[in-house]
PDB file of C-alpha atoms in Angstrom:
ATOM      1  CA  UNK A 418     121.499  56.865 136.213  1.00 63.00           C
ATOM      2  CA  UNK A 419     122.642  56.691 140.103  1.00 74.00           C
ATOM      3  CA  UNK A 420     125.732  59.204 140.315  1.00 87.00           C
ATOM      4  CA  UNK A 421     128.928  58.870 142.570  1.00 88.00           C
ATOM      5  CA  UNK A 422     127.331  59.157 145.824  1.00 89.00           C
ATOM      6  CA  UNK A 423     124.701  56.224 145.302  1.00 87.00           C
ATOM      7  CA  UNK A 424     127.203  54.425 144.064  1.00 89.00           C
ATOM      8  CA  UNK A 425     130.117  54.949 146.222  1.00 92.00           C
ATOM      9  CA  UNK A 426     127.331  53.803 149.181  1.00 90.00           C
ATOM     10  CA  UNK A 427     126.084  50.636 146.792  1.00 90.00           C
ATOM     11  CA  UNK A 428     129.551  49.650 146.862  1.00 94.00           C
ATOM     12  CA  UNK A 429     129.818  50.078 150.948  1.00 94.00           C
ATOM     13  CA  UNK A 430     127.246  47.855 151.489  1.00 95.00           C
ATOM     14  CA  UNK A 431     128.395  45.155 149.561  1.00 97.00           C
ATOM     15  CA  UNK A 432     131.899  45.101 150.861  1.00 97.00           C
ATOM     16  CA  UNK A 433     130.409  45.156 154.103  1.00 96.00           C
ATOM     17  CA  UNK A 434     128.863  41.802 153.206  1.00 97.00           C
ATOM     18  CA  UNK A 435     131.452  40.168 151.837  1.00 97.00           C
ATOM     19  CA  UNK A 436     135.076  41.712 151.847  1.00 98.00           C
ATOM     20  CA  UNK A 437     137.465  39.456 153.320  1.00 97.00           C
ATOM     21  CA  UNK A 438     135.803  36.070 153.402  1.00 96.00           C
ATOM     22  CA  UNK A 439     136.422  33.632 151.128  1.00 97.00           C
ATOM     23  CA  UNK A 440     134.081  32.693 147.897  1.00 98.00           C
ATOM     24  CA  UNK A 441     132.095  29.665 147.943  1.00 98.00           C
ATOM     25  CA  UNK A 442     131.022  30.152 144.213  1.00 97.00           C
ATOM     26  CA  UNK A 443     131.591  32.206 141.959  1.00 98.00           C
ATOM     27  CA  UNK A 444     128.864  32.165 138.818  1.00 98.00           C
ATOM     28  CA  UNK A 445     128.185  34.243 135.671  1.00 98.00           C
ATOM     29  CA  UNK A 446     125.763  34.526 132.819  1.00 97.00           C
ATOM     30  CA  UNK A 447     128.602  35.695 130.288  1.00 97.00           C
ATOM     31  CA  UNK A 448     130.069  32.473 128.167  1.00 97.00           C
ATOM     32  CA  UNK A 449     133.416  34.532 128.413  1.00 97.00           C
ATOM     33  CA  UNK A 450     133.736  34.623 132.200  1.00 98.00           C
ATOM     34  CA  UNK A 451     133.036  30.916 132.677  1.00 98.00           C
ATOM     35  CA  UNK A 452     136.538  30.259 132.825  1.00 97.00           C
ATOM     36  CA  UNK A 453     137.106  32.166 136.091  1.00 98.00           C
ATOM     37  CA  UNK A 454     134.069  30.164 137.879  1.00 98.00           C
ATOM     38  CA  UNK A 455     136.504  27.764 139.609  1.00 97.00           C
ATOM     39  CA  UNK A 456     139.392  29.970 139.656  1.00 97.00           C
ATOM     40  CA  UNK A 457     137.821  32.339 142.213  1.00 98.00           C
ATOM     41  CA  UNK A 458     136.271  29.817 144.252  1.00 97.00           C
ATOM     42  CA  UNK A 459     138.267  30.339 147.916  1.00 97.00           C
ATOM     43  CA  UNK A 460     139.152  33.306 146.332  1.00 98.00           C
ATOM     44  CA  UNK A 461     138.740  36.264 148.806  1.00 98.00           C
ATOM     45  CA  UNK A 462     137.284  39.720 148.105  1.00 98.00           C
ATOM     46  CA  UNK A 463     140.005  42.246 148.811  1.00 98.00           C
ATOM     47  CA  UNK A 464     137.147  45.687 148.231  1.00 97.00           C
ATOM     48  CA  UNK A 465     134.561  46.698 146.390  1.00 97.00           C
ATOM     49  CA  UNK A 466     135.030  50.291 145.533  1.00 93.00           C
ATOM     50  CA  UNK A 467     134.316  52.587 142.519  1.00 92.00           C
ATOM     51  CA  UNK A 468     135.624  54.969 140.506  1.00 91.00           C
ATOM     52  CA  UNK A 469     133.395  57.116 138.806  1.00 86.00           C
ATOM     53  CA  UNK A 470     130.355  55.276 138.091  1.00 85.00           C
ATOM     54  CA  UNK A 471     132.077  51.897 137.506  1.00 91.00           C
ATOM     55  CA  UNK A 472     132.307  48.966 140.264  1.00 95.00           C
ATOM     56  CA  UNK A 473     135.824  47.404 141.162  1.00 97.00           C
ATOM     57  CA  UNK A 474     135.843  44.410 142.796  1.00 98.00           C
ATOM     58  CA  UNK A 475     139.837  43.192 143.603  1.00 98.00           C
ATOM     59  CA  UNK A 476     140.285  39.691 144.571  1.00 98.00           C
ATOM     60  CA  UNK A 477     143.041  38.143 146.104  1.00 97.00           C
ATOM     61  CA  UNK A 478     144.765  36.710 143.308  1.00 97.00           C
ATOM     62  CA  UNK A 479     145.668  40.131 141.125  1.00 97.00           C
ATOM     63  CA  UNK A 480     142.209  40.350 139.057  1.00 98.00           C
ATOM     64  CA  UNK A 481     139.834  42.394 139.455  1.00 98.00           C
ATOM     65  CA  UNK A 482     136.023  41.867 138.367  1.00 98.00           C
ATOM     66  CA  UNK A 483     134.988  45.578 136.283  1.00 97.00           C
ATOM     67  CA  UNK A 484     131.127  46.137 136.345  1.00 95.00           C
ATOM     68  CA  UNK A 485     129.476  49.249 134.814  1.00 92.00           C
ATOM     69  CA  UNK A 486     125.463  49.108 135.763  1.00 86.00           C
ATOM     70  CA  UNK A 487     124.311  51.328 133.099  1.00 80.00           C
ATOM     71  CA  UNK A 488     120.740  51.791 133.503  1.00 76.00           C
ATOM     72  CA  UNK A 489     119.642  49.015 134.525  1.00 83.00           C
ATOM     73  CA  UNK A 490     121.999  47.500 136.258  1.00 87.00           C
ATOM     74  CA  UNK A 491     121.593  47.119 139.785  1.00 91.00           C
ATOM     75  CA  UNK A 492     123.723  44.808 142.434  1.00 94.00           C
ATOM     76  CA  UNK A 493     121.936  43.007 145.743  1.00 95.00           C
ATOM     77  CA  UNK A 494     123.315  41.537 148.915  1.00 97.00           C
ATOM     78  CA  UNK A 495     121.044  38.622 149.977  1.00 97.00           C
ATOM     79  CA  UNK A 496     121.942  35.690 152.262  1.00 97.00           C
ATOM     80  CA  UNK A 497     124.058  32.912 151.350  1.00 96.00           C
ATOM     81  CA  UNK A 498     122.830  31.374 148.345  1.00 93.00           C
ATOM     82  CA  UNK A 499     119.701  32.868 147.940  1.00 95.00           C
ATOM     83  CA  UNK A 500     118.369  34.330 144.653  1.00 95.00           C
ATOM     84  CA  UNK A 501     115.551  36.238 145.014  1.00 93.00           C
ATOM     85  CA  UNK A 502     112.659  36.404 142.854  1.00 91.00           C
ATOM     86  CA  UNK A 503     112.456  39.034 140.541  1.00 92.00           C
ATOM     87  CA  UNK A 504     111.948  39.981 136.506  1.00 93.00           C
ATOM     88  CA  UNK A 505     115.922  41.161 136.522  1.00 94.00           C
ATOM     89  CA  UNK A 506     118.279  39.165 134.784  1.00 95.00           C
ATOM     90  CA  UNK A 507     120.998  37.584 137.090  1.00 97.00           C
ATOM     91  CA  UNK A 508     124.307  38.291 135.514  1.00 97.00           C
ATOM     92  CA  UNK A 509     127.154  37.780 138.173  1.00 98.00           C
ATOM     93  CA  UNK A 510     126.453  35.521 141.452  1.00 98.00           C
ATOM     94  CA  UNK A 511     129.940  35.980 144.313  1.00 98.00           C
ATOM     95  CA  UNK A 512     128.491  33.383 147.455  1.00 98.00           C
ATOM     96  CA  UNK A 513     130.295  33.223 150.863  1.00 98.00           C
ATOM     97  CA  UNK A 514     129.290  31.020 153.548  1.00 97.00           C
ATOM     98  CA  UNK A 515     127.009  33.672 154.737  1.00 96.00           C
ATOM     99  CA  UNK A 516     126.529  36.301 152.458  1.00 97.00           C
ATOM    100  CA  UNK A 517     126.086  36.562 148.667  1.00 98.00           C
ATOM    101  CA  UNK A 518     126.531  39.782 146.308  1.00 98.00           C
ATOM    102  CA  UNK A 519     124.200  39.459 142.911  1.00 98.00           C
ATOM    103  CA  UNK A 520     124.321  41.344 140.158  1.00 97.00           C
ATOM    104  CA  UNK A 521     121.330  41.814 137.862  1.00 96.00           C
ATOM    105  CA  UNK A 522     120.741  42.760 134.412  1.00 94.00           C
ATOM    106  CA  UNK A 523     123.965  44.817 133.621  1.00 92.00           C
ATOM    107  CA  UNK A 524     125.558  43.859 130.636  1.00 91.00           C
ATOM    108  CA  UNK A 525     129.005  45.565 130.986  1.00 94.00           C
ATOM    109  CA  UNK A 526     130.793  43.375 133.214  1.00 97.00           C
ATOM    110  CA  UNK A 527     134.359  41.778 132.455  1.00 97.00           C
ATOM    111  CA  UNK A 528     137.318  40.067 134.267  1.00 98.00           C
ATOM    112  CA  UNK A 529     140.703  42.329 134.190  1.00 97.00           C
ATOM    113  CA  UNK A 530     144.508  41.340 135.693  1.00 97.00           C
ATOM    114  CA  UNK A 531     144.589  44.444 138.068  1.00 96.00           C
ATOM    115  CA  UNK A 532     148.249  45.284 136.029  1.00 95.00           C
ATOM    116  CA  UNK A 533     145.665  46.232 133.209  1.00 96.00           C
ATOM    117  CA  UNK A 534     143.104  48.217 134.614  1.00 94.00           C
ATOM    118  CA  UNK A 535     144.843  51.064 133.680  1.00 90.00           C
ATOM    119  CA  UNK A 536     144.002  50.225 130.117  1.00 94.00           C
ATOM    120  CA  UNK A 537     140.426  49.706 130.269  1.00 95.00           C
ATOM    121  CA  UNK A 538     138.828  51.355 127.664  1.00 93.00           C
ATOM    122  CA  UNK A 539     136.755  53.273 129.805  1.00 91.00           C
ATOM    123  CA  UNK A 540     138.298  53.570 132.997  1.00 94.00           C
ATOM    124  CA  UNK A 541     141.119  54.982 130.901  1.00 94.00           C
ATOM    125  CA  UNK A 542     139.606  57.735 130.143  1.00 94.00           C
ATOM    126  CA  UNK A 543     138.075  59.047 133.642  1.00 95.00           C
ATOM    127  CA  UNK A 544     139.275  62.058 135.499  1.00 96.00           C
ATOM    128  CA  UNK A 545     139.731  61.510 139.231  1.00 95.00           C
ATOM    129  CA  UNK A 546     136.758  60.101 141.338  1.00 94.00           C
ATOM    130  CA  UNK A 547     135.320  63.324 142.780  1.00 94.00           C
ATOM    131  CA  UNK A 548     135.222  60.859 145.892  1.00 93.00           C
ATOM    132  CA  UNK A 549     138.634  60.105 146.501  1.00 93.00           C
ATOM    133  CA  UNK A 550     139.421  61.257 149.906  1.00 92.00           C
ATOM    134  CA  UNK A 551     143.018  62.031 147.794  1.00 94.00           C
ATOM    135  CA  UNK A 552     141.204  64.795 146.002  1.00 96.00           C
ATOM    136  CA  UNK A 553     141.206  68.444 146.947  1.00 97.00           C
ATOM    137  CA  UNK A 554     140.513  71.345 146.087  1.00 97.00           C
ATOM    138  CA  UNK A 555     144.164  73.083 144.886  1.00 97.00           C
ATOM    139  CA  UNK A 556     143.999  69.912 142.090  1.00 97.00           C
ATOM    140  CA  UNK A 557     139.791  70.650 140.792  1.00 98.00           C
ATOM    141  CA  UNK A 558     141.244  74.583 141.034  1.00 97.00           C
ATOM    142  CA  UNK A 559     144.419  72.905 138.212  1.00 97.00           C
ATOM    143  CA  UNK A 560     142.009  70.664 136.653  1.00 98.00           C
ATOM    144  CA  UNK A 561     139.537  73.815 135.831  1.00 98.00           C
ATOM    145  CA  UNK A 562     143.453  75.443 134.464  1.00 97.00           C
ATOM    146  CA  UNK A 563     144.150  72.861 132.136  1.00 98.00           C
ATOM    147  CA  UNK A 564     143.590  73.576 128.241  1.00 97.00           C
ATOM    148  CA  UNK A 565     141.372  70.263 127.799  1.00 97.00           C
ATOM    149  CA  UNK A 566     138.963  72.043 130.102  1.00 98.00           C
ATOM    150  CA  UNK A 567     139.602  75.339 130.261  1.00 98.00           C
ATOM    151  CA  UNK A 568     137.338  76.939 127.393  1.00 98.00           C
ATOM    152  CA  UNK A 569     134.541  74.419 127.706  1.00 98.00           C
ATOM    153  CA  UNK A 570     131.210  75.571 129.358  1.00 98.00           C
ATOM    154  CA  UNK A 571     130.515  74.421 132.541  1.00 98.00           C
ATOM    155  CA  UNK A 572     127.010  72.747 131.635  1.00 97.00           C
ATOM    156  CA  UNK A 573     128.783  70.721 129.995  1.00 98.00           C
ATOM    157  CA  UNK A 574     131.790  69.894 131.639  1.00 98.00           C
ATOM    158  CA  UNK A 575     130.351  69.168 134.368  1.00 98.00           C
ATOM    159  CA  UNK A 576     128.927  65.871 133.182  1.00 97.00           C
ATOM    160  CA  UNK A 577     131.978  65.147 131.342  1.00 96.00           C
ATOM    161  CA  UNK A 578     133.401  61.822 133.370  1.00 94.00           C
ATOM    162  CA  UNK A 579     136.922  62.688 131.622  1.00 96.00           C
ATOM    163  CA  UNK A 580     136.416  66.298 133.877  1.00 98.00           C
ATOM    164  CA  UNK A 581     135.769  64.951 137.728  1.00 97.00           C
ATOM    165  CA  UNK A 582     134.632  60.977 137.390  1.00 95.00           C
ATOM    166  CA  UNK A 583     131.373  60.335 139.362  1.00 92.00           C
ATOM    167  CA  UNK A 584     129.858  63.474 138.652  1.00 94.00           C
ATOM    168  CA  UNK A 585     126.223  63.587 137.439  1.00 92.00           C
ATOM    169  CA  UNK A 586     123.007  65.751 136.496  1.00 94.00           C
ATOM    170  CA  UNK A 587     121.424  66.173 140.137  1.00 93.00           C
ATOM    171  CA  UNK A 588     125.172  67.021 141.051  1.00 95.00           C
ATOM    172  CA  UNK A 589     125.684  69.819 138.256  1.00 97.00           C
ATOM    173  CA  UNK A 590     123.194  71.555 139.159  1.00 97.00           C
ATOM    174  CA  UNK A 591     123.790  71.556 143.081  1.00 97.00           C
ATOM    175  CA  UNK A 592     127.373  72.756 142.371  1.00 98.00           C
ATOM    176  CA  UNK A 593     127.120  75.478 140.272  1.00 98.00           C
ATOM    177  CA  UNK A 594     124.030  77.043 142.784  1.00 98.00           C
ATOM    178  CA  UNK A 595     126.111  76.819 145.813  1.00 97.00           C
ATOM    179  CA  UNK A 596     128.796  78.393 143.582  1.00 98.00           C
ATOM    180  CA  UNK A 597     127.072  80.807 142.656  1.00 98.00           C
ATOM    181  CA  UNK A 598     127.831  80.333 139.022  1.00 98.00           C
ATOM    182  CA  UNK A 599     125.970  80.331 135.168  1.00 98.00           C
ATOM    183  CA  UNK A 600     125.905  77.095 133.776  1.00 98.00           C
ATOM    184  CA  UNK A 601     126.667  79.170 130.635  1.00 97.00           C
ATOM    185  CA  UNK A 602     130.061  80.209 132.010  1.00 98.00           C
ATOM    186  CA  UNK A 603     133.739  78.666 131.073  1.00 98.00           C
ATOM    187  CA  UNK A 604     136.487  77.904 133.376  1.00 98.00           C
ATOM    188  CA  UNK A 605     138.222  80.473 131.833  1.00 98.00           C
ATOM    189  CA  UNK A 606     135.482  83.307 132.556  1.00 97.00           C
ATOM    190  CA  UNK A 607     135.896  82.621 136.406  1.00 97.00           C
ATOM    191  CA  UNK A 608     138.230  84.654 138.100  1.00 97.00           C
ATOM    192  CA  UNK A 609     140.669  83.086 141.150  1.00 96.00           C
ATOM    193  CA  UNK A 610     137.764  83.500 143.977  1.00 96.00           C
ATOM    194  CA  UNK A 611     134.826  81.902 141.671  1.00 97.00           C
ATOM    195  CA  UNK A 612     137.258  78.969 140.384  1.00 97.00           C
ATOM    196  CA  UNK A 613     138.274  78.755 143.763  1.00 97.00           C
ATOM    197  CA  UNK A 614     134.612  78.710 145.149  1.00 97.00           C
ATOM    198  CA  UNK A 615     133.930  76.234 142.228  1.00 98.00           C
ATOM    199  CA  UNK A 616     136.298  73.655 143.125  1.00 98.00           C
ATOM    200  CA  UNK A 617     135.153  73.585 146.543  1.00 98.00           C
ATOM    201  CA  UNK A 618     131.847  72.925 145.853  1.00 98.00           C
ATOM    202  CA  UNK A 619     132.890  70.356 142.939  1.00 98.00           C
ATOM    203  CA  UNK A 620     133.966  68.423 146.128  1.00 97.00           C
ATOM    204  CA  UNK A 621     132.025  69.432 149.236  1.00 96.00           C
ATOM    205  CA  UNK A 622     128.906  68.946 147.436  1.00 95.00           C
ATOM    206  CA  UNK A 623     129.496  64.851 145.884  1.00 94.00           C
ATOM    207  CA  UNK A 624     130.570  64.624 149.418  1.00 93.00           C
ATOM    208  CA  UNK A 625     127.655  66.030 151.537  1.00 92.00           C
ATOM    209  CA  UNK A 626     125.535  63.624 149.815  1.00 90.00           C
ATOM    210  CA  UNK A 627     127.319  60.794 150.093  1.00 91.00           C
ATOM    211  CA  UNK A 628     127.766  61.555 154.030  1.00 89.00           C
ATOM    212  CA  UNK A 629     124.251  61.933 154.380  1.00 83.00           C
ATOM    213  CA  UNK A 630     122.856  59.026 152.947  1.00 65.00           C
ATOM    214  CA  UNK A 631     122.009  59.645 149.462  1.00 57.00           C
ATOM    215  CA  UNK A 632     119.804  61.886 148.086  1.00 59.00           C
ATOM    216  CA  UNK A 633     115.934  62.770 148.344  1.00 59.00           C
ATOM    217  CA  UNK A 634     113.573  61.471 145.458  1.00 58.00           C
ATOM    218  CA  UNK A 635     113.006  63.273 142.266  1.00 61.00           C
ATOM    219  CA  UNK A 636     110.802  62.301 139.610  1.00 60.00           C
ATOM    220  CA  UNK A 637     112.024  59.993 137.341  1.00 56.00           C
ATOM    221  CA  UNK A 638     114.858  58.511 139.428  1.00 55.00           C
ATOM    222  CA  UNK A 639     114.983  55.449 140.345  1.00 52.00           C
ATOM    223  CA  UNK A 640     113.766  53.799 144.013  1.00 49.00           C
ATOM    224  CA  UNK A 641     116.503  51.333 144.042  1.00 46.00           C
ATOM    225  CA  UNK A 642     119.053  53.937 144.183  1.00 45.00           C
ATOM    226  CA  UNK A 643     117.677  55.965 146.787  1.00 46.00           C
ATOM    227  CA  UNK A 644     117.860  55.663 150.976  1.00 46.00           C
ATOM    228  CA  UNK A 645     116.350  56.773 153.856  1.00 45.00           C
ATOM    229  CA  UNK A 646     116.788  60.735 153.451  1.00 45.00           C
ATOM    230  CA  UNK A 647     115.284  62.010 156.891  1.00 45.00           C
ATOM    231  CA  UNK A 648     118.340  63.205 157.851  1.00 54.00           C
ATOM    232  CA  UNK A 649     119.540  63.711 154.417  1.00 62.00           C
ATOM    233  CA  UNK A 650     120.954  65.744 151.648  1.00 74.00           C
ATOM    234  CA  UNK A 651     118.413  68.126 149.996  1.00 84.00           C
ATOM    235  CA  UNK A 652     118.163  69.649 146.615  1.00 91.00           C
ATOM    236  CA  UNK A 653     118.570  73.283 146.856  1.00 94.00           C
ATOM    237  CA  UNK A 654     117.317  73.752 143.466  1.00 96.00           C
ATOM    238  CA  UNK A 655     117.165  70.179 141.802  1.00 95.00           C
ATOM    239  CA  UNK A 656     113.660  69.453 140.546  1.00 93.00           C
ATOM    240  CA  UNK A 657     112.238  72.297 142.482  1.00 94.00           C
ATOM    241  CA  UNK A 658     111.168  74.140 139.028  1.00 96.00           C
ATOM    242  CA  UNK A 659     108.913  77.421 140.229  1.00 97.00           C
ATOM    243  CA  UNK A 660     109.667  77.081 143.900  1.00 96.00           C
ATOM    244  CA  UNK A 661     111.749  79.897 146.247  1.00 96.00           C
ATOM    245  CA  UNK A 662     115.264  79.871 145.726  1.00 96.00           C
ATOM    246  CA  UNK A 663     116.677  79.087 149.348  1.00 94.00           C
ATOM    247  CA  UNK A 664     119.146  81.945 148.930  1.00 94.00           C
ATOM    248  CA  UNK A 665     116.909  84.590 147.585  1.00 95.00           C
ATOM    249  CA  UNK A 666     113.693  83.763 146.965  1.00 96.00           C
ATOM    250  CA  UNK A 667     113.500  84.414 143.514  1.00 97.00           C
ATOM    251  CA  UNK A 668     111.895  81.556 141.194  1.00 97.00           C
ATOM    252  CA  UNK A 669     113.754  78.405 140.182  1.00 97.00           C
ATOM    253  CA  UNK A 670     114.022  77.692 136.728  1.00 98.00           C
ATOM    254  CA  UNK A 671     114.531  74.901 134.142  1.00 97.00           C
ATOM    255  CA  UNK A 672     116.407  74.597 131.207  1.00 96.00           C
ATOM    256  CA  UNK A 673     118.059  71.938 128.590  1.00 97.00           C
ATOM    257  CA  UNK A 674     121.628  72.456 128.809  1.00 95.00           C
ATOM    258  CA  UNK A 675     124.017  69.844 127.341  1.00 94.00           C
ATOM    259  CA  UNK A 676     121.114  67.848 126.709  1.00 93.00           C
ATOM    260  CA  UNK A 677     119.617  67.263 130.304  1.00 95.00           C
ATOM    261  CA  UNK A 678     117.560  69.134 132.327  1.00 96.00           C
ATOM    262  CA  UNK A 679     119.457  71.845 134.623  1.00 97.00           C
ATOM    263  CA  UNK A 680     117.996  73.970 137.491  1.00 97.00           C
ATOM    264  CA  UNK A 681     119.189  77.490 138.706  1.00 97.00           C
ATOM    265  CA  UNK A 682     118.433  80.703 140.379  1.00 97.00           C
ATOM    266  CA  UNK A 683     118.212  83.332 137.693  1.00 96.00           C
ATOM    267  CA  UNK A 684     119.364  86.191 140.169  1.00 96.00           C
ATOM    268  CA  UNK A 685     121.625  84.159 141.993  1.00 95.00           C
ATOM    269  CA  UNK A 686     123.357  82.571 138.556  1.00 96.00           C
ATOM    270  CA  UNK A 687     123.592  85.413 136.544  1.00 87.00           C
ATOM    271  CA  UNK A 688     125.610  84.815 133.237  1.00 81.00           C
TER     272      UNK A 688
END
């Protein structure tokens, strides 16, 4: 599954295609978004923007269109009116007069007043977007405080949307190596310099990679989600299972932690 980064820059490029310019059409596969066909026709796209690993896309009339690709999921800009051929699924179809944004094969996708996003049963329960440019560091340092979170291991909180929304596996394990931390470790174990050093990196790190265009291939991700990386972000330890820890030198290993596969220095990550 594509983390923050990908999809933060999914999301760029299709507001850059279609943000401000008024709908054409407006189509969808789901018998329970019909109704909003010729509602949102003129319509225009105010952004496109996500939180966590969700899609938001406002329009100018106070709702707001709440997509969640899953795995499969996967949205395309094409020109106006076209609909490429493919074995996907076309789910949600937004035409301009020049662009179009397509949605294929995600099967989360639902129509919300933006009064009631704050109920959404799953955007309700997400932390902040590690993205938010509103985020820093002095609030991950208080989030890292709080009781929810506090006593939790980090291998596991770091996936934990409810923790830092957007965060994912190829993430976790970049964070805690340039923190220099054990994925075994709690919040509470840290003392003020390493949960200081840990929120830092809860942010710079999401943020590097989004910067730099994505991320560089690892097996079994997926090709859709990945960019141009030649002047990218680079795994310091992600996927690189038996080669030189950039630091040290020492091995890289792999483990199961929280049910995913983690990579870390063993001398630099001590428990």
């Amino acid at each position: 599954m594509p983390e923050g980064p990908e999809i933060r820059r999914a999301a760029d490029r299709l507001a850059e295609a279609v943000v401000g310019r008024p709908l054409v059409s407006a189509w969808f596969a789901f018998p329970a978004l019909k109704r909003f066909e010729r509602g949102l026709r003129g319509r225009r796209i105010l952004a496109i923007a996500p939180h966590g690993k969700a899609l938001l896309t406002r329009f100018d009339h106070g709702w707001t269109l709440y997509s969640h690709n899953q795995l499969y999921g996967v949205w395309q800009v094409a020109a106006a009116g076209e609909r490429p051929e493919t074995t996907r699924s076309l789910r949600v179809a937004l035409d301009t007069a020049d662009r179009s944004i397509l949605l294929y094969s995600a099967s989360d996708v639902s129509m919300w007043r933006d009064a009631d996003l704050a109920c959404h049963p799953f955007l309700s329960r997400l932390g902040p977007d590690v993205l938010d440019p509103a985020l820093d560091a002095a609030q991950v340092a208080d989030r890292l405080r709080d009781p929810r979170f506090a006593t939790r291991r980090l291998d596991g909180l770091l996936l934990d949307q409810a923790f830092l929304a957007g965060m994912g596996n190829y993430l976790r394990a970049e964070v805690l190596f340039e923190a220099r931390l054990s994925p075994r470790l709690r919040p509470a174990d840290l003392d003020a310099a390493q949960r200081r050093r840990l929120a830092r990196a809860l942010l710079d790190v999401p943020r590097r990679s989004y910067r730099t265009r994505g991320i560089e291939p690892a097996s079994g991700m997926r090709g859709d989600y990945l960019t141009d990386t030649s002047d990218g972000f680079r795994f310091q330890v992600f996927d690189r299972e038996g080669l030189p820890c950039p630091r040290c030198g020492a091995p890289i290993v792999r483990e199961t932690l929280a049910g995913r596969r983690l990579y870390t220095c063993p001398a630099c990550q001590a428990d």
